[in-house]
Amino acid sequence: MTAPAPVVAARRAPTGGGLGRYVLIRLLLIIPTVFILVTVVFFLMRLTGDPITAALGGRLPPDQLAERVHEAGFDRPLIVQYLDYLGGIFRGDFGTSITDNRPVIEILFQYGSATLELVFYALIVAFVISIPLGLIAAYRRDRWQDAVLRIMAILAYATPIFFVGLLLKLVFSVWLGWLPVAGRAGTRTELVMGGVDAPTGIYLLDALRLGDMQLVGDVLWHAVLPSVALGLLTAGVFLRLIRTNVIGTFGQQFVTSGRSRGVSEYRLLTKHAFRPALIPIITVMGMQVALLLAGAVLTETTFEWKGLGFMLAEYLKARDFVAVQGIVVMIAVIVAVTNFVVDLVAAAVDPRVRY
């Protein structure tokens, strides 16, 4: 009697595709996301009627107003206007602002770089504040230091940005006179930036290109208060995330093994426990960028930082819905692309994300 043949276990290929498929899916998801946002913004802007009547109604005689509406094509059926607007976006044409008769794409390029610069500064502030304080809160878990830091994180997240901005201006600009009250730069720097060949719109980069350290210092000096005001919003979220995730990893077996080998508590905290805790933080960064862009409207208005948020508030006051529509769409695109980049970083750091 022959012995039964041994059963060889088949090695199953991992399910779910690799990094290439993951990237492709995430990239394709940007298209419907942006399309839905563009559609919603377009029809919401039309709830009050056509943009010209909203902006100039009551300022022009009815016959001139009707003529302007007809010339702009806003008396056509709404679906025709919508399809025409989509076609314009594909060609890079977001329309022309009503109040100052400027191409919206020009407004986006001019002021978008200022907003991106402010968001970059705010992220640096958020990380500088949240990483060390989050590690301290995790290491001193359930002690008075942890309780104080958690309360600070809640206050940083819950306090309105405009109130934080006004308080910072009152203390550091009015009372102490240490920092500028408003603006992206001083008068001399603004004049120099206006004469830069092929400017990026990001004052720090343009100042570095010129090699003038006085300009660099002036730009950074003006950025301190708005960056702190906006960065505190995200720092509160990051601090709690770092605390929660470091507490989780600090109790893992590999940390206990490192402690038994005599590894210092500082190294266990900052190296062994902190790095794995970064993965959840990376995954929420996309949402935090959206929060920063929303907060930039109030921050830029408070500090007269002339970026997309500042101009959005100005065009809203002027009821220039063509410009408002273009700015909102651009912010939506930035958020969608940022989330895509964050997904790629998360997939590169943690292979489990894409399976």
Coordinates of C-alpha atoms in Angstrom, one line a residue:
M1 CA 0.0 0.0 0.0
T2 CA 1.5 3.2 -1.1
A3 CA 1.7 6.2 1.2
P4 CA -0.4 9.1 0.2
A5 CA 1.5 11.9 -1.5
P6 CA 2.3 14.8 0.7
V7 CA 0.1 17.7 0.3
V8 CA 2.1 20.7 -0.8
A9 CA 0.6 24.0 0.4
A10 CA 0.3 26.4 -2.5
R11 CA 1.8 29.8 -1.8
R12 CA -0.9 32.3 -2.4
A13 CA 0.0 35.5 -4.0
P14 CA -0.8 38.6 -1.9
T15 CA -4.2 40.1 -2.8
G16 CA -4.7 43.7 -3.6
G17 CA -2.3 45.1 -6.1
G18 CA 1.0 46.8 -5.7
L19 CA 2.1 50.3 -5.4
G20 CA 1.6 51.1 -9.1
R21 CA -2.1 50.1 -8.9
Y22 CA -2.6 52.0 -5.7
V23 CA -1.1 55.1 -7.2
L24 CA -3.2 54.8 -10.3
I25 CA -6.5 54.4 -8.3
R26 CA -5.7 57.4 -6.1
L27 CA -4.8 59.5 -9.1
L28 CA -8.0 58.6 -10.9
L29 CA -10.0 59.5 -7.8
I30 CA -8.9 63.1 -8.0
I31 CA -11.0 63.5 -11.2
P32 CA -14.4 62.8 -9.8
T33 CA -13.5 64.6 -6.5
V34 CA -12.6 67.8 -8.3
F35 CA -15.6 67.4 -10.8
I36 CA -18.1 67.1 -7.9
L37 CA -16.6 70.1 -6.1
V38 CA -16.6 72.3 -9.3
T39 CA -20.2 71.3 -9.9
V40 CA -21.4 72.1 -6.4
V41 CA -19.6 75.4 -6.3
F42 CA -21.0 76.5 -9.7
F43 CA -24.6 75.8 -8.8
L44 CA -24.3 77.2 -5.3
M45 CA -22.9 80.5 -6.8
R46 CA -26.0 80.7 -9.1
L47 CA -28.5 80.4 -6.2
T48 CA -28.5 84.2 -5.9
G49 CA -28.8 84.8 -9.7
D50 CA -26.2 85.7 -12.2
P51 CA -22.8 87.1 -11.0
I52 CA -23.1 90.5 -12.7
T53 CA -26.5 91.2 -11.2
A54 CA -25.2 90.1 -7.7
A55 CA -22.1 92.4 -8.0
L56 CA -23.5 95.4 -9.9
G57 CA -27.3 95.3 -9.1
G58 CA -28.4 98.7 -7.9
R59 CA -25.3 100.4 -9.3
L60 CA -26.3 100.4 -13.0
P61 CA -29.5 101.3 -14.7
P62 CA -31.6 98.2 -15.6
D63 CA -30.9 98.5 -19.4
Q64 CA -27.1 98.7 -18.9
L65 CA -27.3 95.8 -16.4
A66 CA -29.2 93.7 -18.8
E67 CA -26.7 94.5 -21.6
R68 CA -23.8 93.5 -19.3
V69 CA -25.5 90.2 -18.4
H70 CA -26.2 89.4 -22.1
E71 CA -22.6 90.2 -23.1
A72 CA -21.2 87.9 -20.5
G73 CA -23.6 85.2 -21.5
F74 CA -25.3 84.8 -18.1
D75 CA -28.8 85.0 -19.7
R76 CA -28.3 81.6 -21.4
P77 CA -29.7 78.4 -19.9
L78 CA -27.9 77.3 -16.8
I79 CA -26.8 74.0 -18.2
V80 CA -25.2 75.8 -21.2
Q81 CA -23.3 78.1 -18.8
Y82 CA -22.2 75.1 -16.8
L83 CA -20.8 73.2 -19.8
D84 CA -19.1 76.4 -21.0
Y85 CA -17.5 76.9 -17.6
L86 CA -16.2 73.3 -17.6
G87 CA -14.8 73.7 -21.0
G88 CA -13.1 76.9 -19.8
I89 CA -11.5 75.1 -16.9
F90 CA -10.1 72.5 -19.1
R91 CA -8.5 75.3 -21.2
G92 CA -7.2 77.0 -18.0
D93 CA -9.7 79.8 -18.3
F94 CA -11.6 80.5 -15.0
G95 CA -13.3 83.6 -16.3
T96 CA -12.7 87.3 -15.6
S97 CA -13.4 89.0 -12.3
I98 CA -16.3 91.5 -12.4
T99 CA -15.0 94.1 -10.0
D100 CA -11.5 94.6 -11.4
N101 CA -11.8 92.9 -14.8
R102 CA -8.8 90.6 -14.3
P103 CA -8.4 87.0 -15.5
V104 CA -9.1 84.8 -12.5
I105 CA -6.2 82.6 -13.4
E106 CA -3.9 85.6 -13.0
I107 CA -5.4 86.2 -9.6
L108 CA -4.8 82.6 -8.6
F109 CA -1.2 82.6 -9.6
Q110 CA -0.5 86.0 -8.0
Y111 CA -2.0 85.3 -4.6
G112 CA -1.9 81.5 -4.5
S113 CA 1.8 81.5 -3.9
A114 CA 1.4 83.7 -0.8
T115 CA -1.2 81.3 0.7
L116 CA 1.1 78.3 0.0
E117 CA 4.0 80.2 1.7
L118 CA 1.9 80.9 4.8
V119 CA 0.6 77.3 5.0
F120 CA 4.2 76.0 4.7
Y121 CA 5.3 78.3 7.6
A122 CA 2.3 77.2 9.6
L123 CA 3.1 73.5 9.2
I124 CA 6.7 74.2 10.4
V125 CA 5.3 75.9 13.5
A126 CA 2.8 73.0 14.0
F127 CA 5.6 70.4 13.9
V128 CA 8.0 72.4 16.1
I129 CA 5.4 72.7 18.8
S130 CA 3.5 69.4 18.6
I131 CA 6.4 66.9 18.2
P132 CA 8.3 67.7 21.4
L133 CA 5.2 68.4 23.5
G134 CA 3.4 65.3 22.2
L135 CA 6.4 63.2 23.2
I136 CA 6.4 64.7 26.6
A137 CA 2.7 64.2 27.0
A138 CA 3.1 60.5 26.0
Y139 CA 6.1 59.9 28.3
R140 CA 4.4 61.7 31.3
R141 CA 1.1 59.9 30.7
D142 CA -1.7 60.6 33.2
R143 CA 0.5 63.0 35.1
W144 CA 0.1 66.8 35.5
Q145 CA 2.3 67.5 32.5
D146 CA 0.1 65.3 30.4
A147 CA -3.1 67.0 31.7
V148 CA -1.7 70.5 31.1
L149 CA -0.6 69.7 27.5
R150 CA -3.9 68.0 26.6
I151 CA -5.8 71.1 27.8
M152 CA -3.4 73.3 25.8
A153 CA -4.0 71.2 22.7
I154 CA -7.8 71.5 23.0
L155 CA -7.6 75.2 23.5
A156 CA -5.3 75.6 20.5
Y157 CA -7.7 73.7 18.3
A158 CA -10.9 75.2 19.7
T159 CA -9.9 78.9 19.9
P160 CA -11.0 80.9 16.9
I161 CA -8.1 81.9 14.6
F162 CA -9.1 85.5 14.4
F163 CA -9.2 85.8 18.2
V164 CA -5.7 84.2 18.4
G165 CA -4.4 86.5 15.7
L166 CA -5.8 89.7 17.4
L167 CA -4.4 88.6 20.7
L168 CA -1.0 88.0 19.3
K169 CA -1.1 91.4 17.5
L170 CA -2.1 93.1 20.7
V171 CA 0.6 91.5 22.8
F172 CA 3.6 91.3 20.5
S173 CA 2.9 94.2 18.2
V174 CA 1.0 96.8 20.1
W175 CA 2.2 96.3 23.7
L176 CA 5.7 95.0 23.2
G177 CA 6.4 96.3 19.7
W178 CA 8.5 93.3 18.9
L179 CA 6.8 92.2 15.6
P180 CA 5.0 93.8 12.7
V181 CA 1.3 94.3 12.9
A182 CA 0.4 93.2 9.4
G183 CA 1.6 92.6 5.9
R184 CA 3.9 90.1 4.2
A185 CA 6.9 92.4 4.2
G186 CA 8.1 96.0 4.9
T187 CA 7.8 98.8 2.3
R188 CA 11.4 98.5 1.0
T189 CA 11.0 94.7 0.6
E190 CA 7.7 95.1 -1.2
L191 CA 9.3 97.6 -3.6
V192 CA 12.2 95.2 -4.3
M193 CA 9.9 92.2 -4.8
G194 CA 7.9 94.2 -7.3
G195 CA 11.0 94.5 -9.5
V196 CA 12.2 90.8 -9.3
D197 CA 12.5 89.1 -12.7
A198 CA 10.3 86.1 -13.1
P199 CA 9.1 86.2 -9.5
T200 CA 7.8 83.0 -7.8
G201 CA 5.4 85.0 -5.6
I202 CA 6.9 83.3 -2.6
Y203 CA 8.8 86.1 -0.9
L204 CA 11.3 83.9 0.9
L205 CA 12.4 82.2 -2.3
D206 CA 12.6 85.5 -4.2
A207 CA 14.6 87.1 -1.3
L208 CA 17.0 84.1 -1.3
R209 CA 17.4 84.3 -5.1
L210 CA 18.5 88.0 -4.6
G211 CA 21.0 87.0 -1.9
D212 CA 19.9 89.8 0.3
M213 CA 19.8 88.6 4.0
Q214 CA 18.0 91.8 5.1
L215 CA 15.1 90.9 2.8
V216 CA 15.1 87.4 4.1
G217 CA 15.0 88.5 7.7
D218 CA 12.2 91.0 6.9
V219 CA 10.1 88.4 5.2
L220 CA 10.5 85.9 8.0
W221 CA 9.9 88.6 10.7
H222 CA 6.6 89.5 9.1
A223 CA 5.6 85.8 8.9
V224 CA 6.0 85.0 12.6
L225 CA 2.6 86.1 13.9
P226 CA 0.4 84.8 11.1
S227 CA 2.3 81.5 11.0
V228 CA 2.0 81.0 14.8
A229 CA -1.7 81.9 14.7
L230 CA -2.4 79.4 11.9
G231 CA 0.1 76.8 13.1
L232 CA -1.5 76.6 16.6
L233 CA -4.7 75.3 15.0
T234 CA -2.9 72.2 13.5
A235 CA -0.4 71.9 16.4
G236 CA -3.3 71.0 18.8
V237 CA -4.4 68.2 16.5
F238 CA -0.9 66.9 15.9
L239 CA 0.0 67.0 19.6
R240 CA -3.0 64.7 20.6
L241 CA -2.2 62.4 17.7
I242 CA 1.4 62.0 18.6
R243 CA 0.6 61.5 22.2
T244 CA -2.0 58.8 21.5
N245 CA 0.1 56.9 19.0
V246 CA 3.4 57.1 20.9
I247 CA 1.6 55.7 24.0
G248 CA 0.4 52.8 21.8
T249 CA 3.9 52.0 20.4
F250 CA 5.7 52.7 23.7
G251 CA 4.0 49.6 25.1
Q252 CA 4.9 47.3 22.2
Q253 CA 7.3 44.3 22.6
F254 CA 10.1 45.8 20.6
V255 CA 10.3 48.8 23.0
T256 CA 10.3 46.4 26.0
S257 CA 13.1 44.4 24.4
G258 CA 15.1 47.5 23.8
R259 CA 14.6 48.6 27.4
S260 CA 15.8 45.2 28.6
R261 CA 19.0 45.6 26.5
G262 CA 19.8 48.9 28.3
V263 CA 18.6 51.3 25.6
S264 CA 18.0 54.8 27.2
E265 CA 14.4 56.0 27.7
Y266 CA 15.2 59.0 25.5
R267 CA 16.2 56.9 22.6
L268 CA 13.3 54.5 23.1
L269 CA 10.9 57.4 23.0
T270 CA 12.4 59.5 20.2
K271 CA 13.5 56.6 17.9
H272 CA 11.8 53.3 18.6
A273 CA 8.3 54.5 19.7
F274 CA 8.1 57.8 17.7
R275 CA 8.8 56.6 14.1
P276 CA 6.0 54.0 14.0
A277 CA 3.7 56.6 15.4
L278 CA 4.3 58.9 12.5
I279 CA 2.2 56.7 10.1
P280 CA -1.2 57.8 11.4
I281 CA 0.0 61.4 11.5
I282 CA 1.0 61.3 7.9
T283 CA -2.4 59.9 6.8
V284 CA -4.3 62.9 8.4
M285 CA -1.9 65.6 7.0
G286 CA -4.1 65.9 3.9
M287 CA -7.1 66.8 6.0
Q288 CA -5.0 69.2 8.1
V289 CA -3.9 71.0 4.9
A290 CA -7.6 71.5 4.1
L291 CA -8.1 72.9 7.6
L292 CA -5.1 75.2 7.2
L293 CA -6.4 76.5 3.9
A294 CA -9.8 77.2 5.5
G295 CA -8.1 78.9 8.4
A296 CA -6.0 80.9 6.0
V297 CA -9.0 83.0 5.1
L298 CA -9.3 84.4 8.6
T299 CA -5.6 84.5 9.2
E300 CA -4.8 86.4 6.0
T301 CA -7.7 88.8 6.7
T302 CA -6.5 89.4 10.3
F303 CA -2.9 90.1 9.3
E304 CA -3.6 91.6 5.9
W305 CA -1.5 88.8 4.3
K306 CA -2.5 89.2 0.7
G307 CA -3.1 85.6 -0.4
L308 CA -6.1 83.7 -1.7
G309 CA -7.9 83.8 1.6
F310 CA -7.5 87.6 1.8
M311 CA -8.7 88.0 -1.8
L312 CA -11.6 85.6 -1.2
A313 CA -12.9 87.7 1.6
E314 CA -12.5 90.9 -0.5
Y315 CA -14.3 89.4 -3.5
L316 CA -17.1 88.1 -1.2
K317 CA -17.6 91.6 0.1
A318 CA -17.8 92.9 -3.5
R319 CA -20.1 89.9 -4.4
D320 CA -17.8 89.1 -7.3
F321 CA -18.9 85.5 -7.6
V322 CA -16.8 84.8 -10.7
A323 CA -13.6 85.4 -8.8
V324 CA -14.9 83.6 -5.7
Q325 CA -15.8 80.6 -7.8
G326 CA -12.3 80.4 -9.3
I327 CA -10.6 80.7 -5.9
V328 CA -12.8 78.1 -4.3
V329 CA -12.2 75.7 -7.1
M330 CA -8.4 76.3 -6.9
I331 CA -8.5 75.6 -3.2
A332 CA -10.4 72.4 -3.8
V333 CA -7.8 71.3 -6.4
I334 CA -5.0 72.0 -4.0
V335 CA -6.6 69.9 -1.3
A336 CA -7.3 67.0 -3.7
V337 CA -3.7 67.0 -4.9
T338 CA -2.3 67.3 -1.4
N339 CA -4.3 64.3 -0.3
F340 CA -3.0 62.4 -3.2
V341 CA 0.6 63.2 -2.3
V342 CA -0.1 62.3 1.3
D343 CA -1.5 59.0 0.2
L344 CA 1.7 58.3 -1.7
V345 CA 3.9 59.1 1.2
A346 CA 1.8 56.9 3.5
A347 CA 2.0 54.0 1.1
A348 CA 5.8 54.4 0.8
V349 CA 6.2 54.5 4.6
D350 CA 3.7 51.7 5.4
P351 CA 3.2 48.9 2.8
R352 CA 0.1 47.8 4.6
V353 CA -1.7 50.9 3.3
R354 CA -1.8 49.6 -0.3
Y355 CA -2.9 46.1 0.4

